[in-house]
Short mmCIF file of C-alpha atoms in Angstrom, two decimals:
data_model
loop_
_atom_site.label_atom_id
_atom_site.label_comp_id
_atom_site.label_asym_id
_atom_site.label_seq_id
_atom_site.Cartn_x
_atom_site.Cartn_y
_atom_site.Cartn_z
CA UNK B 24 103.32 101.77 116.10
CA UNK B 25 101.88 99.50 113.42
CA UNK B 26 98.27 99.11 112.25
CA UNK B 27 97.09 96.80 109.46
CA UNK B 28 93.94 96.48 107.37
CA UNK B 29 93.75 92.95 105.96
CA UNK B 30 91.27 91.11 103.77
CA UNK B 31 89.67 88.31 105.77
CA UNK B 32 90.28 85.31 103.49
CA UNK B 33 87.95 83.16 105.58
CA UNK B 34 84.87 85.13 104.53
CA UNK B 35 85.94 86.78 101.25
CA UNK B 36 85.38 84.62 98.17
CA UNK B 37 87.82 84.26 95.28
CA UNK B 38 85.57 86.39 93.06
CA UNK B 39 85.48 89.14 95.69
CA UNK B 40 89.27 89.02 96.12
CA UNK B 41 89.87 89.67 92.44
CA UNK B 42 89.18 93.40 92.76
CA UNK B 43 91.96 93.71 95.34
CA UNK B 44 94.66 92.38 92.99
CA UNK B 45 96.07 95.71 91.81
CA UNK B 46 98.27 96.37 88.82
CA UNK B 47 101.15 98.83 89.12
CA UNK B 48 99.11 101.79 87.87
CA UNK B 49 96.19 101.23 90.26
CA UNK B 50 98.55 100.62 93.15
CA UNK B 51 100.32 103.91 92.46
CA UNK B 52 96.95 105.66 92.42
CA UNK B 53 96.01 104.12 95.78
CA UNK B 54 99.36 105.11 97.28
CA UNK B 55 98.76 108.68 96.12
CA UNK B 56 95.26 108.85 97.60
CA UNK B 57 96.31 107.30 100.91
CA UNK B 58 99.31 109.63 101.21
CA UNK B 59 97.24 112.72 100.44
CA UNK B 60 94.43 111.84 102.84
CA UNK B 61 96.32 110.22 105.70
CA UNK B 62 99.88 111.61 105.44
CA UNK B 63 101.33 108.57 107.17
CA UNK B 64 103.70 105.69 106.50
CA UNK B 65 102.07 103.14 104.18
CA UNK B 66 102.94 99.74 102.71
CA UNK B 67 100.44 98.03 100.37
CA UNK B 68 100.61 94.25 99.91
CA UNK B 69 98.52 93.09 96.94
CA UNK B 70 98.82 89.50 95.68
CA UNK B 71 96.46 86.83 94.37
CA UNK B 72 96.07 85.59 97.95
CA UNK B 73 96.32 88.72 100.12
CA UNK B 74 95.45 92.41 100.21
CA UNK B 75 96.76 94.40 103.15
CA UNK B 76 97.53 98.01 104.00
CA UNK B 77 100.09 98.63 106.75
CA UNK B 78 100.02 102.09 108.34
CA UNK B 79 101.11 103.94 111.45
CA UNK B 80 98.80 103.64 114.45
CA UNK B 81 97.99 107.31 114.96
CA UNK B 82 94.86 109.07 116.15
CA UNK B 83 92.48 109.80 113.29
CA UNK B 84 94.60 108.10 110.64
CA UNK B 85 92.75 104.77 110.60
CA UNK B 86 89.37 106.36 109.87
CA UNK B 87 90.83 108.34 106.96
CA UNK B 88 92.47 105.26 105.47
CA UNK B 89 89.29 103.26 105.92
CA UNK B 90 87.34 105.89 103.99
CA UNK B 91 89.92 105.97 101.18
CA UNK B 92 89.65 102.18 100.81
CA UNK B 93 85.85 102.31 100.82
CA UNK B 94 85.86 104.96 98.09
CA UNK B 95 88.67 103.39 96.05
CA UNK B 96 87.05 99.95 95.84
CA UNK B 97 83.49 101.30 95.77
CA UNK B 98 82.46 99.49 98.96
CA UNK B 99 79.75 100.17 101.50
CA UNK B 100 80.72 100.44 105.19
CA UNK B 101 78.86 97.17 105.81
CA UNK B 102 80.83 95.32 103.11
CA UNK B 103 84.10 96.84 104.35
CA UNK B 104 83.53 95.63 107.91
CA UNK B 105 82.63 92.16 106.63
CA UNK B 106 85.63 91.83 104.33
CA UNK B 107 88.38 93.52 106.36
CA UNK B 108 89.95 92.74 109.70
CA UNK B 109 92.24 95.13 111.61
CA UNK B 110 95.16 94.64 113.98
CA UNK B 111 97.05 97.25 116.00
CA UNK B 112 100.28 97.38 118.00
CA UNK B 113 101.75 94.02 118.98
CA UNK B 114 98.96 92.12 117.22
CA UNK B 115 99.77 93.94 113.98
CA UNK B 116 103.46 93.05 114.37
CA UNK B 117 102.58 89.40 115.00
CA UNK B 118 100.28 89.44 111.96
CA UNK B 119 103.10 90.77 109.75
CA UNK B 120 105.48 88.14 111.10
CA UNK B 121 102.92 85.39 110.42
CA UNK B 122 102.35 86.64 106.88
CA UNK B 123 106.07 86.90 106.10
CA UNK B 124 106.94 83.49 107.55
CA UNK B 125 104.13 81.89 105.54
CA UNK B 126 102.01 80.85 108.52
CA UNK B 127 98.95 82.52 106.95
CA UNK B 128 99.73 81.31 103.42
CA UNK B 129 97.53 78.95 101.42
CA UNK B 130 100.30 76.40 101.89
CA UNK B 131 101.46 76.52 105.52
CA UNK B 132 105.03 77.78 105.75
CA UNK B 133 105.36 78.68 102.08
CA UNK B 134 108.41 80.91 101.59
CA UNK B 135 107.20 82.62 98.41
CA UNK B 136 105.13 85.14 100.38
CA UNK B 137 108.29 86.55 102.01
CA UNK B 138 109.43 87.68 98.58
CA UNK B 139 106.03 89.27 97.98
CA UNK B 140 106.25 91.25 101.23
CA UNK B 141 109.76 92.39 100.28
CA UNK B 142 108.49 93.62 96.92
CA UNK B 143 105.63 95.49 98.65
CA UNK B 144 108.13 97.18 100.98
CA UNK B 145 110.42 98.12 98.07
CA UNK B 146 107.44 99.61 96.20
CA UNK B 147 106.57 101.67 99.28
CA UNK B 148 110.16 102.92 99.41
CA UNK B 149 109.84 103.95 95.76
CA UNK B 150 106.61 105.81 96.56
CA UNK B 151 108.39 107.43 99.53
CA UNK B 152 105.74 106.31 102.04
CA UNK B 153 108.08 104.75 104.60
CA UNK B 154 110.48 106.32 107.07
CA UNK B 155 112.72 105.15 109.90
CA UNK B 156 110.27 103.13 112.02
CA UNK B 157 108.80 101.23 109.04
CA UNK B 158 112.30 100.54 107.71
CA UNK B 159 113.09 99.00 111.09
CA UNK B 160 109.85 96.99 111.26
CA UNK B 161 110.03 95.51 107.78
CA UNK B 162 113.78 94.87 107.67
CA UNK B 163 113.58 93.16 111.07
CA UNK B 164 110.64 91.10 109.79
CA UNK B 165 112.65 89.95 106.76
CA UNK B 166 115.59 88.94 108.94
CA UNK B 167 113.34 87.04 111.38
CA UNK B 168 111.44 85.24 108.60
CA UNK B 169 114.58 84.19 106.77
CA UNK B 170 116.08 82.98 110.03
CA UNK B 171 112.95 80.96 110.90
CA UNK B 172 112.77 79.38 107.45
CA UNK B 173 116.40 78.33 107.68
CA UNK B 174 116.19 77.20 111.31
CA UNK B 175 113.00 75.13 110.99
CA UNK B 176 113.11 74.08 107.32
CA UNK B 177 109.31 74.42 107.33
CA UNK B 178 109.12 74.66 103.53
CA UNK B 179 110.99 71.40 103.02
CA UNK B 180 107.79 69.37 103.40
CA UNK B 181 105.16 69.93 100.62
CA UNK B 182 101.52 69.92 101.76
CA UNK B 183 99.39 70.78 98.71
CA UNK B 184 98.77 68.31 95.91
CA UNK B 185 100.12 70.62 93.22
CA UNK B 186 103.20 71.60 95.20
CA UNK B 187 103.71 68.04 96.38
CA UNK B 188 103.61 66.88 92.76
CA UNK B 189 106.15 69.50 91.73
CA UNK B 190 108.49 68.68 94.62
CA UNK B 191 108.09 64.98 93.87
CA UNK B 192 109.17 65.57 90.28
CA UNK B 193 112.21 67.50 91.50
CA UNK B 194 113.29 64.46 93.52
CA UNK B 195 112.87 62.14 90.52
CA UNK B 196 114.72 64.12 87.83
CA UNK B 197 118.27 65.45 87.85
CA UNK B 198 118.10 67.89 84.92
CA UNK B 199 115.55 70.17 83.22
CA UNK B 200 112.84 68.12 81.52
CA UNK B 201 109.78 68.62 79.34
CA UNK B 202 106.64 68.52 81.47
CA UNK B 203 103.29 67.95 79.77
CA UNK B 204 100.51 69.46 81.92
CA UNK B 205 96.97 68.27 81.21
CA UNK B 206 94.27 70.59 82.55
CA UNK B 207 94.37 74.26 83.57
CA UNK B 208 91.82 74.28 86.39
CA UNK B 209 92.70 75.40 89.91
CA UNK B 210 95.05 72.49 90.58
CA UNK B 211 96.65 72.73 87.16
CA UNK B 212 97.14 76.49 87.50
CA UNK B 213 98.81 76.02 90.89
CA UNK B 214 101.19 73.45 89.46
CA UNK B 215 102.04 75.80 86.60
CA UNK B 216 102.71 78.59 89.11
CA UNK B 217 105.16 76.39 91.03
CA UNK B 218 106.87 75.09 87.88
CA UNK B 219 107.26 78.40 86.02
CA UNK B 220 110.39 79.61 87.85
CA UNK B 221 112.15 76.31 87.08
CA UNK B 222 114.27 75.44 84.04
CA UNK B 223 111.77 72.82 82.87
CA UNK B 224 110.06 73.23 79.51
CA UNK B 225 106.28 73.40 80.07
CA UNK B 226 103.54 72.27 77.68
CA UNK B 227 99.97 73.00 78.82
CA UNK B 228 96.95 71.43 77.13
CA UNK B 229 93.34 72.26 77.98
CA UNK B 230 89.87 71.98 76.48
CA UNK B 231 89.02 75.62 77.22
CA UNK B 232 91.73 77.63 75.48
CA UNK B 233 90.72 80.87 77.23
CA UNK B 234 92.22 79.53 80.47
CA UNK B 235 95.61 79.48 78.76
CA UNK B 236 95.54 83.20 77.93
CA UNK B 237 98.14 85.11 79.88
CA UNK B 238 100.66 82.30 80.25
CA UNK B 239 104.26 83.36 79.46
CA UNK B 240 105.52 82.93 75.91
CA UNK B 241 107.99 80.34 77.15
CA UNK B 242 105.05 77.98 77.81
CA UNK B 243 103.79 75.90 74.89
CA UNK B 244 99.98 75.73 74.80
CA UNK B 245 97.64 73.51 72.82
CA UNK B 246 94.37 71.63 72.58
CA UNK B 247 93.77 68.69 74.88
CA UNK B 248 92.77 66.51 71.94
CA UNK B 249 96.29 66.86 70.53
CA UNK B 250 97.95 65.17 73.52
CA UNK B 251 99.23 62.15 71.48
CA UNK B 252 101.35 64.56 69.43
CA UNK B 253 102.83 66.38 72.43
CA UNK B 254 103.46 63.32 74.60
CA UNK B 255 106.16 62.12 72.23
CA UNK B 256 108.48 64.90 73.44
CA UNK B 257 107.45 64.73 77.12
CA UNK B 258 109.52 63.34 79.98
CA UNK B 259 106.85 63.98 82.63
CA UNK B 260 103.04 64.09 82.51
CA UNK B 261 100.95 65.81 85.19
CA UNK B 262 97.18 65.49 84.84
CA UNK B 263 94.47 67.22 86.86
CA UNK B 264 91.65 66.65 84.36
CA UNK B 265 88.06 66.21 85.52
CA UNK B 266 86.75 63.40 83.31
CA UNK B 267 84.27 60.57 83.64
CA UNK B 268 86.74 58.07 82.21
CA UNK B 269 90.53 58.01 81.70
CA UNK B 270 91.94 60.08 78.85
CA UNK B 271 95.11 58.04 78.65
CA UNK B 272 94.79 54.27 78.47
CA UNK B 273 97.31 51.49 78.16
CA UNK B 274 96.33 50.98 74.54
CA UNK B 275 96.58 54.66 73.58
CA UNK B 276 100.03 54.97 75.13
CA UNK B 277 101.18 51.83 73.33
CA UNK B 278 100.18 53.46 70.05
CA UNK B 279 102.27 56.51 70.96
CA UNK B 280 105.29 54.32 71.61
CA UNK B 281 106.44 56.34 74.63
CA UNK B 282 109.49 55.45 76.71
CA UNK B 283 110.84 56.55 80.09
CA UNK B 284 107.80 58.55 81.13
CA UNK B 285 107.03 59.75 84.67
CA UNK B 286 103.26 60.20 85.11
CA UNK B 287 101.39 61.85 87.99
CA UNK B 288 97.60 61.65 88.10
CA UNK B 289 96.08 64.29 90.40
CA UNK B 290 92.55 63.67 89.15
CA UNK B 291 89.63 61.85 90.73
CA UNK B 292 88.11 59.97 88.92
CA UNK B 293 91.47 58.99 87.49
CA UNK B 294 92.41 60.49 84.14
CA UNK B 295 95.21 57.99 83.51
CA UNK B 296 94.39 54.30 83.40
CA UNK B 297 96.22 52.50 86.26
CA UNK B 298 97.31 49.68 83.95
CA UNK B 299 99.65 52.01 82.03
CA UNK B 300 102.25 51.39 84.75
CA UNK B 301 102.66 47.86 83.40
CA UNK B 302 104.22 49.33 80.25
CA UNK B 303 107.99 49.31 80.13
CA UNK B 304 109.64 52.59 81.17
CA UNK B 305 106.47 54.18 82.59
CA UNK B 306 106.12 55.17 86.25
CA UNK B 307 102.65 56.22 87.46
CA UNK B 308 101.84 57.87 90.79
CA UNK B 309 98.34 58.77 91.96
CA UNK B 310 96.52 60.72 94.69
CA UNK B 311 96.85 58.01 97.31
CA UNK B 312 100.62 57.89 97.02
CA UNK B 313 101.00 61.68 97.09
CA UNK B 314 98.39 61.97 99.83
CA UNK B 315 100.42 59.81 102.20
CA UNK B 316 103.35 62.17 101.75
CA UNK B 317 101.17 65.26 102.30
CA UNK B 318 99.58 63.94 105.52
CA UNK B 319 102.98 63.26 107.05
CA UNK B 320 104.40 66.58 105.88
CA UNK B 321 101.47 68.65 107.15
CA UNK B 322 101.94 67.26 110.65
CA UNK B 323 105.63 68.21 110.51
CA UNK B 324 104.79 71.69 109.23
CA UNK B 325 102.33 72.25 112.06
CA UNK B 326 105.05 71.38 114.56
CA UNK B 327 107.53 73.73 112.93
CA UNK B 328 104.92 76.50 112.66
CA UNK B 329 104.46 76.32 116.43
CA UNK B 330 108.22 76.75 116.90
CA UNK B 331 108.03 79.95 114.82
CA UNK B 332 105.01 81.23 116.77
CA UNK B 333 106.83 80.61 120.06
CA UNK B 334 109.74 82.75 118.81
CA UNK B 335 107.46 85.64 117.80
CA UNK B 336 106.81 86.92 121.33
CA UNK B 337 110.51 87.48 121.90
CA UNK B 338 110.90 89.04 118.45
CA UNK B 339 108.02 91.48 119.06
CA UNK B 340 109.52 92.43 122.42
CA UNK B 341 112.92 93.02 120.83
CA UNK B 342 111.39 95.03 117.99
CA UNK B 343 109.32 97.14 120.40
CA UNK B 344 112.44 97.98 122.40
CA UNK B 345 114.20 99.09 119.24
CA UNK B 346 111.23 101.17 118.09
CA UNK B 347 110.79 102.85 121.47
CA UNK B 348 114.50 103.59 121.59
CA UNK B 349 114.30 105.17 118.13
CA UNK B 350 111.24 107.18 119.14
CA UNK B 351 112.96 108.38 122.30
CA UNK B 352 116.06 109.43 120.35
CA UNK B 353 113.93 111.34 117.84
CA UNK B 354 111.92 113.12 120.55
CA UNK B 355 115.10 113.84 122.49
CA UNK B 356 116.72 115.33 119.39
CA UNK B 357 113.62 117.45 118.78
CA UNK B 358 113.79 118.80 122.33
CA UNK B 359 117.43 119.82 121.90
CA UNK B 360 116.63 121.44 118.54
CA UNK B 361 113.84 123.38 120.24
CA UNK B 362 116.32 124.38 122.96
CA UNK B 363 118.78 125.67 120.36
CA UNK B 364 116.02 127.57 118.56
CA UNK B 365 114.83 129.11 121.84
CA UNK B 366 118.40 130.10 122.76
CA UNK B 367 118.95 131.68 119.33
CA UNK B 368 115.73 133.68 119.56
CA UNK B 369 116.51 134.78 123.15
CA UNK B 370 120.01 135.97 122.23
CA UNK B 371 118.62 137.81 119.21
CA UNK B 372 116.20 139.64 121.54
CA UNK B 373 119.02 140.50 123.96
CA UNK B 374 121.14 141.83 121.09
CA UNK B 375 118.29 144.10 120.03
CA UNK B 376 117.63 145.34 123.57
CA UNK B 377 121.29 145.63 124.63
CA UNK B 378 123.30 146.41 121.49
CA UNK B 379 126.22 147.84 123.50
CA UNK B 380 127.14 144.55 125.19
CA UNK B 381 130.77 143.59 124.94
CA UNK B 382 131.74 140.23 123.44
CA UNK B 383 132.66 138.93 126.90
CA UNK B 384 129.36 140.09 128.44
CA UNK B 385 127.40 138.50 125.62
CA UNK B 386 129.30 135.20 126.04
CA UNK B 387 128.59 135.13 129.80
CA UNK B 388 124.88 135.82 129.26
CA UNK B 389 124.68 133.16 126.53
CA UNK B 390 126.44 130.62 128.76
CA UNK B 391 124.06 131.11 131.71
CA UNK B 392 121.02 131.23 129.44
CA UNK B 393 122.07 127.97 127.76
CA UNK B 394 122.52 126.31 131.15
CA UNK B 395 119.02 127.34 132.22
CA UNK B 396 117.36 126.28 128.97
CA UNK B 397 119.32 123.00 128.90
CA UNK B 398 118.25 122.22 132.47
CA UNK B 399 114.60 122.69 131.47
CA UNK B 400 115.17 120.49 128.41
CA UNK B 401 116.77 117.72 130.48
CA UNK B 402 113.81 117.78 132.87
CA UNK B 403 111.51 117.21 129.88
CA UNK B 404 113.72 114.35 128.73
CA UNK B 405 113.68 112.76 132.19
CA UNK B 406 109.89 112.99 132.15
CA UNK B 407 109.84 111.37 128.70
CA UNK B 408 112.23 108.71 129.92
CA UNK B 409 109.98 107.94 132.88
CA UNK B 410 106.98 107.39 130.62
CA UNK B 411 108.88 104.88 128.48
CA UNK B 412 111.14 103.30 131.12
CA UNK B 413 109.35 99.96 130.82
CA UNK B 414 110.61 99.57 127.28
CA UNK B 415 114.27 100.50 127.21
CA UNK B 416 117.22 102.27 128.88
CA UNK B 417 117.72 105.70 127.37
CA UNK B 418 120.63 108.13 127.18
CA UNK B 419 119.65 111.65 128.29
CA UNK B 420 123.04 113.25 127.81
CA UNK B 421 123.48 115.91 125.17
CA UNK B 422 125.31 114.61 122.12
CA UNK B 423 127.93 116.58 120.25
CA UNK B 424 125.73 116.92 117.15
CA UNK B 425 122.66 118.19 119.08
#
């Protein structure tokens, strides 16, 4: 069964979370240490928003994994217990479903996290830390999440300012455009993150140039003071600047002689003078207009999130039945393998003690011995079936390949 260690985002600050964002090399090192110490199935999810370790729920394993994490991140037990939460069994399955469907995302219902969980699973496959039960759990989770996203359309209603701004732009333009982004603070960075996968050309201007380090080469970067130069080639302007007075005024835009410009001001105080919308060809939208959209969309998302939660109980029950059936089949196969091994060893002993047996005598002895050993094996299987009868209906017959 599943067990998860998860960073508690409600109590862990952004600065504290930074150490849990692992590059490929560090993640490989952690996989190696966890595998060596715990020898269990492991999937590590490490993103800018989440850090989680999914493992098997087995006696003694959790304490070993906990100690590896404490040592790896140089934590004290007190800090570990403050920063991490744990879920086991059905609660761990529900947690994974909530993560994958985006119900625990920064933006409720965001579908991007499903891709991140898929990548984490694929990395675990590469590191050879997953086997049959984890394949079942994660592949079933992906199917459920995709189905819920499609069925509810929860991600069709933007609820963050940055994402709302990006989605708003997508509804206003019909082809790739040049987007001039003013400011690279938290809101600006989020907008950049949403816009990067698109075909739009991005220009990012900021006072502090160090915040622009690490942006892809496809993004044009520059100084904020040079905005009059860059705005001439822009189709869209998105500003999240924190200023005491507007950077862009009606007069300054008149001097730039801009035409057909879509402007979105996410700042408060405003960084774009409201009167610019009186200029021909300029459309300006501010926080109030976007906020009305967000309020309505968040209510819809909450309703759709509840639909997904209501479906999780049935999904967990279905998944548990499948896992218990798999476990039963594996234990049943092991019992028949043990029977075959016992029969082989017994016949080898008989051959040593009674080397003069004829072929017919040996066949008769082997037949009766196999019947006796098989009967004992089937009794064990019936006992196993009785212990798990609440979960599934099992087949106790011997299969041809056993």
